[in-house]
Short mmCIF file of C-alpha atoms in Angstrom, two decimals:
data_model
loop_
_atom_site.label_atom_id
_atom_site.label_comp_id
_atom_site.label_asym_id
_atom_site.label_seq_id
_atom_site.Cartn_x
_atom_site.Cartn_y
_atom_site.Cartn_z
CA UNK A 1 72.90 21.30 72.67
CA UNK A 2 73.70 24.40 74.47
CA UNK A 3 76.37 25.01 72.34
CA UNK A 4 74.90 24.66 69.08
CA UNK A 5 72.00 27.10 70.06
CA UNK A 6 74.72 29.62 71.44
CA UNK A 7 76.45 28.94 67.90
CA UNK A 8 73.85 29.15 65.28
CA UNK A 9 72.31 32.68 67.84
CA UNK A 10 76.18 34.26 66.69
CA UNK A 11 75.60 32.93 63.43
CA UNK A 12 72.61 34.24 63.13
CA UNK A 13 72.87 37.47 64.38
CA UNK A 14 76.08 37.72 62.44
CA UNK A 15 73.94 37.50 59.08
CA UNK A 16 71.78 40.01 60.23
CA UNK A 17 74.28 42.26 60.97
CA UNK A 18 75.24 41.66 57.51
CA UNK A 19 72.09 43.09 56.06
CA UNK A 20 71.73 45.79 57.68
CA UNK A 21 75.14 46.74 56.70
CA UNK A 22 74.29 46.18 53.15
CA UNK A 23 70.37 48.16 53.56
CA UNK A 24 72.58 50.89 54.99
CA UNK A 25 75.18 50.92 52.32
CA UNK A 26 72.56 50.25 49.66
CA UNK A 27 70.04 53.11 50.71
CA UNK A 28 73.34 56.07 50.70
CA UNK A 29 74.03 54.60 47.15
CA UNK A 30 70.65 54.87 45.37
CA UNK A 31 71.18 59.06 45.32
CA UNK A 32 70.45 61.57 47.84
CA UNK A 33 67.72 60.08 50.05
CA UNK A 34 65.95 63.47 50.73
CA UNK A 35 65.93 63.80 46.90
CA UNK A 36 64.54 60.72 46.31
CA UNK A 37 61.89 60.57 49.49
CA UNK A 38 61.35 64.86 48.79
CA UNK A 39 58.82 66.04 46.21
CA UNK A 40 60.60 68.04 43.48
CA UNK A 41 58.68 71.70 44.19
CA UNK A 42 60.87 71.39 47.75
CA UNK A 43 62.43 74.43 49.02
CA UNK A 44 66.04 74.57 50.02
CA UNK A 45 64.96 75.16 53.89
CA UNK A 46 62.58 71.85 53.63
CA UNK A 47 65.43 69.82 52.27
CA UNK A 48 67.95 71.10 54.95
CA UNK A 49 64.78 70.22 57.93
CA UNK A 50 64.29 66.83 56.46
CA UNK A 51 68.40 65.94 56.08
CA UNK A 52 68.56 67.37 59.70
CA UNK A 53 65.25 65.43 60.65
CA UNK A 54 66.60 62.38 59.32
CA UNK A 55 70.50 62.68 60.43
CA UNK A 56 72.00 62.67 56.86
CA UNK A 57 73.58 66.26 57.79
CA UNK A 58 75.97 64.39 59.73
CA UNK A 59 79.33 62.12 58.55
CA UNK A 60 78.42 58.98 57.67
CA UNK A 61 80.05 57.26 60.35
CA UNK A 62 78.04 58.47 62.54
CA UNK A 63 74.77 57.70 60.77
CA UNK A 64 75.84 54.40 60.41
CA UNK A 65 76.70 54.04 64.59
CA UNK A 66 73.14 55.72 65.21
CA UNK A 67 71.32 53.75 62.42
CA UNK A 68 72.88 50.62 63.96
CA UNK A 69 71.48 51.68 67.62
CA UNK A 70 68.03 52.62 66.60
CA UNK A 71 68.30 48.83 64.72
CA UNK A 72 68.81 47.20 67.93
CA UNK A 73 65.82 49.50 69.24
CA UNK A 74 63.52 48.71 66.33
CA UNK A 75 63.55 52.06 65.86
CA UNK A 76 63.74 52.66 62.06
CA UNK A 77 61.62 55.94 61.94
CA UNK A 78 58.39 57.12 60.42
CA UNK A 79 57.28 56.01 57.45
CA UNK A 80 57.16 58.70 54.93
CA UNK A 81 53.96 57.20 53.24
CA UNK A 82 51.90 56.46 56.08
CA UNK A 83 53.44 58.80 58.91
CA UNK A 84 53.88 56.34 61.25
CA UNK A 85 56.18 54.25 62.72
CA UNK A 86 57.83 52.00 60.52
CA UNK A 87 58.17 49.03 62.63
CA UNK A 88 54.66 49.41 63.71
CA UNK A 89 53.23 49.30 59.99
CA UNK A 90 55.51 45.51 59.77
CA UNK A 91 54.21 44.11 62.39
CA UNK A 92 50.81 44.69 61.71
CA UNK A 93 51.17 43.24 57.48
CA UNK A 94 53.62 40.19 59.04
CA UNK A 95 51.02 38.48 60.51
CA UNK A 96 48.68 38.00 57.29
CA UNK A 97 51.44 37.05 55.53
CA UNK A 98 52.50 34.38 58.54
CA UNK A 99 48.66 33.11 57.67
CA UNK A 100 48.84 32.85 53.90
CA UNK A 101 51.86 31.49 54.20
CA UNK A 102 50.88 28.75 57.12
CA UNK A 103 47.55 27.84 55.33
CA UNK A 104 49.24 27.30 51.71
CA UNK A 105 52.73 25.06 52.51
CA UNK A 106 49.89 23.60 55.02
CA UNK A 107 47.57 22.76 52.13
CA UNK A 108 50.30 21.35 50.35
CA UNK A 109 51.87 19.34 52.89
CA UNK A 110 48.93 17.60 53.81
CA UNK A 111 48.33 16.54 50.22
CA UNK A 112 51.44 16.77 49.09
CA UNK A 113 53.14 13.49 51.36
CA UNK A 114 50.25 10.64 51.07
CA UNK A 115 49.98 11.68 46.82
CA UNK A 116 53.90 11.17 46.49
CA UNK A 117 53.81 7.79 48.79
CA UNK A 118 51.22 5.97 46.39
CA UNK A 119 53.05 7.17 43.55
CA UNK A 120 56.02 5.38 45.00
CA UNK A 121 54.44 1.91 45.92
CA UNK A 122 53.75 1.36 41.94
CA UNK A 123 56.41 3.18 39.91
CA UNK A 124 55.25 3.40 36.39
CA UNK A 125 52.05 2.82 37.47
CA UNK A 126 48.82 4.97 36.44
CA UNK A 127 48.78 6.69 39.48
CA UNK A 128 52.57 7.24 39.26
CA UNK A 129 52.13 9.07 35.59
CA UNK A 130 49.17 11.05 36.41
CA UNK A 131 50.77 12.25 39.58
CA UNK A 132 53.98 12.98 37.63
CA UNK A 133 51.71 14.51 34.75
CA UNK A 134 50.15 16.82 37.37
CA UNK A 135 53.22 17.75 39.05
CA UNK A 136 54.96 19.12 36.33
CA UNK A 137 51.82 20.81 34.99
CA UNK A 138 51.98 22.60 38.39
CA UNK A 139 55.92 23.65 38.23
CA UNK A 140 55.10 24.74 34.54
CA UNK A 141 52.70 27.29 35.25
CA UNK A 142 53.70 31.37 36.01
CA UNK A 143 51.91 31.61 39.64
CA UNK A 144 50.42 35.25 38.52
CA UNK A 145 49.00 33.21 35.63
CA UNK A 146 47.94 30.57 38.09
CA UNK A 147 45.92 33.44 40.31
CA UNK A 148 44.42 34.98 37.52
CA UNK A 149 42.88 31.73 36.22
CA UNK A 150 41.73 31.53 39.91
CA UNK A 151 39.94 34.81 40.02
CA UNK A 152 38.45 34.64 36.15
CA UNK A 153 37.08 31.52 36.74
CA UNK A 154 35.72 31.31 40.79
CA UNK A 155 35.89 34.92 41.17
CA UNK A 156 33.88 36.20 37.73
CA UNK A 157 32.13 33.39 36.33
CA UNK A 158 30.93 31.33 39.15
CA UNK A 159 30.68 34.41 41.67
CA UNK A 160 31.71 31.76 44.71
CA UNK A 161 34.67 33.62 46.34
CA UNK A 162 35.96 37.12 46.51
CA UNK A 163 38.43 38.10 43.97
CA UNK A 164 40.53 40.14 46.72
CA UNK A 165 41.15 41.61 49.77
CA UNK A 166 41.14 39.83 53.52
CA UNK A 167 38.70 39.92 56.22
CA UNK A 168 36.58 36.56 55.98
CA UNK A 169 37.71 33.01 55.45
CA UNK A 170 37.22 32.57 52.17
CA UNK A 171 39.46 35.62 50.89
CA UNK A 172 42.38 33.37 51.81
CA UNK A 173 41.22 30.82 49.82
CA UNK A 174 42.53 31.99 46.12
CA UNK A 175 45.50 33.22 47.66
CA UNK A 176 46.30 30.26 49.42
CA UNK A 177 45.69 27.98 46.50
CA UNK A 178 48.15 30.17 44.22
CA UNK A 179 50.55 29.88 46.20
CA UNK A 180 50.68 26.19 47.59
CA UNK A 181 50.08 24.88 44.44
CA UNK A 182 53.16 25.35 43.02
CA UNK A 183 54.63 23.91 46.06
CA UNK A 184 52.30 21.21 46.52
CA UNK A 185 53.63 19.76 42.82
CA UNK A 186 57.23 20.17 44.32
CA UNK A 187 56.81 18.10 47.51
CA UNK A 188 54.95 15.58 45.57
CA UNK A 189 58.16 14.82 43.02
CA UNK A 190 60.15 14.94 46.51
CA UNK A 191 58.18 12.91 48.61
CA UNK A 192 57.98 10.20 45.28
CA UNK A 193 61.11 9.92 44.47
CA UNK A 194 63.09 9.99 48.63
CA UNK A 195 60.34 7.34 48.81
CA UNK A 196 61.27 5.15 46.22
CA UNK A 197 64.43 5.29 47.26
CA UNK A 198 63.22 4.10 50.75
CA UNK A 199 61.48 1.18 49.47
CA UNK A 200 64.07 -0.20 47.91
CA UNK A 201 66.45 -0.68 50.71
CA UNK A 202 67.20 -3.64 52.24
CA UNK A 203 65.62 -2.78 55.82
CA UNK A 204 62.10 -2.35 54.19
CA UNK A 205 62.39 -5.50 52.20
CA UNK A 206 63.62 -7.18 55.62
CA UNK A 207 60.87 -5.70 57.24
CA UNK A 208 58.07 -6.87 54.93
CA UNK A 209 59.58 -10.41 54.90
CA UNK A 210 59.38 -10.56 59.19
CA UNK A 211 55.90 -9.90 58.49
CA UNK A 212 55.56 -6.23 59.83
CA UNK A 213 52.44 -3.94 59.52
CA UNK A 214 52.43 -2.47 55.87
CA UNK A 215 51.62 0.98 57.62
CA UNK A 216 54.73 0.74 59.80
CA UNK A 217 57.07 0.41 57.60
CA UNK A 218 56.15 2.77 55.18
CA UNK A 219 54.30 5.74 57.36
CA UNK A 220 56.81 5.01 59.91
CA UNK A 221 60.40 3.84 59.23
CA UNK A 222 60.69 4.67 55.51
CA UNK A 223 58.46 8.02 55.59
CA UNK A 224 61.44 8.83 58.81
CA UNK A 225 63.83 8.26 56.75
CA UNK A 226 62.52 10.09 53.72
CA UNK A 227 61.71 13.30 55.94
CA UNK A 228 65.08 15.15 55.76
CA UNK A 229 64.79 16.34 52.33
CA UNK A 230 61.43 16.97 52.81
CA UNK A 231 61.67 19.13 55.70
CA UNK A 232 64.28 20.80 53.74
CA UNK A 233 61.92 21.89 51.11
CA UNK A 234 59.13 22.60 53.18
CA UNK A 235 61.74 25.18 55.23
CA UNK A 236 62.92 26.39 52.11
CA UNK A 237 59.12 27.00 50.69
CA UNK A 238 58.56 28.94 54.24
CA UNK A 239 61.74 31.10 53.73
CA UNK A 240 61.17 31.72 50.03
CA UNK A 241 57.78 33.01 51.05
CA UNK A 242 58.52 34.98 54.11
CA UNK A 243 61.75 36.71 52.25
CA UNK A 244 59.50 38.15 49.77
CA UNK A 245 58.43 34.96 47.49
CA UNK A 246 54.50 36.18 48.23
CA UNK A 247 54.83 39.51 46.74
CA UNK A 248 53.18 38.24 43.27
CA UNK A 249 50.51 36.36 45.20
CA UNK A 250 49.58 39.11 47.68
CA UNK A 251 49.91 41.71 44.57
CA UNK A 252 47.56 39.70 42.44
CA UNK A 253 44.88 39.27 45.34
CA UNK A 254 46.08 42.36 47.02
CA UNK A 255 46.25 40.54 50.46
CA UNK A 256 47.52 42.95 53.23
CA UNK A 257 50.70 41.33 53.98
CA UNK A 258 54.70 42.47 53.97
CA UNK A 259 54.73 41.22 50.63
CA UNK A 260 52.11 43.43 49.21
CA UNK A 261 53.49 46.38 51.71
CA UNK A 262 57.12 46.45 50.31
CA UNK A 263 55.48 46.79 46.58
CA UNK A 264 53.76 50.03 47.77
CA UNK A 265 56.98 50.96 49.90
CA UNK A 266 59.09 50.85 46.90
CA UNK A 267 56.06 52.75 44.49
CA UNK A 268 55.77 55.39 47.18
CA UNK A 269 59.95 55.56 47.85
CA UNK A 270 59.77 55.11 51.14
CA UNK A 271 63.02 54.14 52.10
CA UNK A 272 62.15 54.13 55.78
CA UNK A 273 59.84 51.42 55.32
CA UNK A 274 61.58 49.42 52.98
CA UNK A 275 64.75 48.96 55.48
CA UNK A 276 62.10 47.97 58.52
CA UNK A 277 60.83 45.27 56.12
CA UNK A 278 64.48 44.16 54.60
CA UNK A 279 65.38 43.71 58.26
CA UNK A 280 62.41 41.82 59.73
CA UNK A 281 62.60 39.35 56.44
CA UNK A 282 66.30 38.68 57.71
CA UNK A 283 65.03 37.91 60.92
CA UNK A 284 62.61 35.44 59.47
CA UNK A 285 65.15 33.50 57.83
CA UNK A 286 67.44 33.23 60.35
CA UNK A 287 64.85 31.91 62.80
CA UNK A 288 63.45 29.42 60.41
CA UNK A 289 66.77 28.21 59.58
CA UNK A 290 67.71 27.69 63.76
CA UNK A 291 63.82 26.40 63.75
CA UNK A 292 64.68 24.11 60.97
CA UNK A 293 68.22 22.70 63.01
CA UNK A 294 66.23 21.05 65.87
CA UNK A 295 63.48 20.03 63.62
CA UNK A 296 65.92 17.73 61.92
CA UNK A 297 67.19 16.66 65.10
CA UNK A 298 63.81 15.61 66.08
CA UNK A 299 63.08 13.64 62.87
CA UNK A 300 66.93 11.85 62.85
CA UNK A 301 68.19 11.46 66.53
CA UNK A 302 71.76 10.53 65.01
CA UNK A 303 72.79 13.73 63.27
CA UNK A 304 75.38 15.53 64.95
CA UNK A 305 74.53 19.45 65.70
CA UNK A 306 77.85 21.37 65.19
#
């Protein structure tokens, strides 16, 4: 175990080495930076101050060898927008979107696994169809779309929840729904169909026949078995929304996350900012994905951590 945690640590701080390298590359290709983050009506002596300010009056090299040390500093610089410190503004948005994120893929777990199990036990069956009906009603429709309906309808015409913003419980309501619905119609289809599968293996049909508690054998052994896939998705879902899947919802609801944060970074130009959040999204993945190693472990015992 030791050795797969020292492994997948180099692997993952391989990958983020990897983006930085590519923010770094990336944010020297899109033009001059002191152009781009400068108004036009900028005097010679401001844009020399600001190069200097910044350290792009120096070789490239050695931007890259100081850009790489204030990295491992979380150091990225001031945000040109808000005129503070970059990593400071990330920290403070990461958290809402942690929450929106948490209380959505929760929302659709929770509904998600015991919906796709009683579409399993009768295949074909009413409940089977309408479940299928609603799932792909759910993976057919825009999410914008989805969080407009949301505000038009409990927002304007019933008046029953904001139509924005944070700051009380039910702002995160909308938001929440938007985004695990989607979801929630994806882990159902999973959950049906692993189960199925499940059911129809010979150690569930032995266990029936030795007279075993109905609830055991499908909450227990064949929901087990059936978990790897959906722990997959679930991780994926997380990921997706943490690497900048939540921008539409937080846009449409304006909820004060990263999501939401980048949008105005990249309106405003501040290329500062945007790096700070490219790099802590990185981060995020590559912790979920270790997180997501030992949570398979946990559900199957037998796989083999290399």
């Amino acid at each position: 175990m030791g050795r797969f945690i020292y492994r997948r640590l180099i692997h993952g701080l391989i990958v983020i080495l990897g983006v930085t390298v590519i923010v770094f590359v990336v944010t020297r290709m899109v033009g001059d930076p002191v152009q781009v983050m400068l108004p036009l009506e900028s005097t010679p002596e401001q844009r020399a101050a600001f190069e200097k300010k910044l350290g792009l009056d120096r070789p490239i090299p050695i931007q890259f060898v100081e850009f790489m040390g204030n990295m491992a500093r979380l150091d990225f610089g001031d945000s040109l927008w808000q005129k503070r410190p970059a990593m400071e503004i990330v920290f403070e948005k990461l958290p809402m979107t942690i929450l929106l994120t948490a209380v959505g893929i929760g929302f659709a777990c929770v509904l998600a696994i015991p919906l796709g199990i009683i579409a399993a036990l009768r295949p074909g069956g009413v409940v089977d169809r309408v479940t299928v009906f609603g799932s792909l009603l759910g993976l057919s429709v825009p999410q914008f779309w989805l969080g407009l309906l949301f505000i038009v309808v409990f927002a304007v015409q019933f008046k029953i929840l904001p139509t924005s913003g944070a700051g009380t419980p039910t702002h995160i309501i909308l938001p929440a729904l938007t985004m695990g619905l989607p979801t929630l119609a994806r882990l159902v289809m999973l959950v049906r169909s692993s189960m199925i599968d499940e059911l129809n293996r010979q150690y569930v049909k032995t266990s029936f026949a030795k007279g075993l508690p109905f609830v055991r054998v499908v909450g227990l052994h064949a929901l087990r078995n059936a978990g790897l896939p959906i722990m997959t998705l679930v991780g994926w879902e997380v990921i997706r929304s943490l690497a900048g899947y939540s921008v539409v919802v937080e846009t449409v609801f304006a909820w004060p996350g990263i999501g939401l944060t980048a949008i105005q970074a990249i309106e405003r130009e501040d290329l500062i900012l945007i790096q700070a959040i490219v790099f802590t999204a990185a981060v995020c993945v590559v912790v979920i994905n270790i997180a997501m190693d030992f949570i398979y472990k946990l559900i199957d015992p037998r796989l083999k951590l290399t």
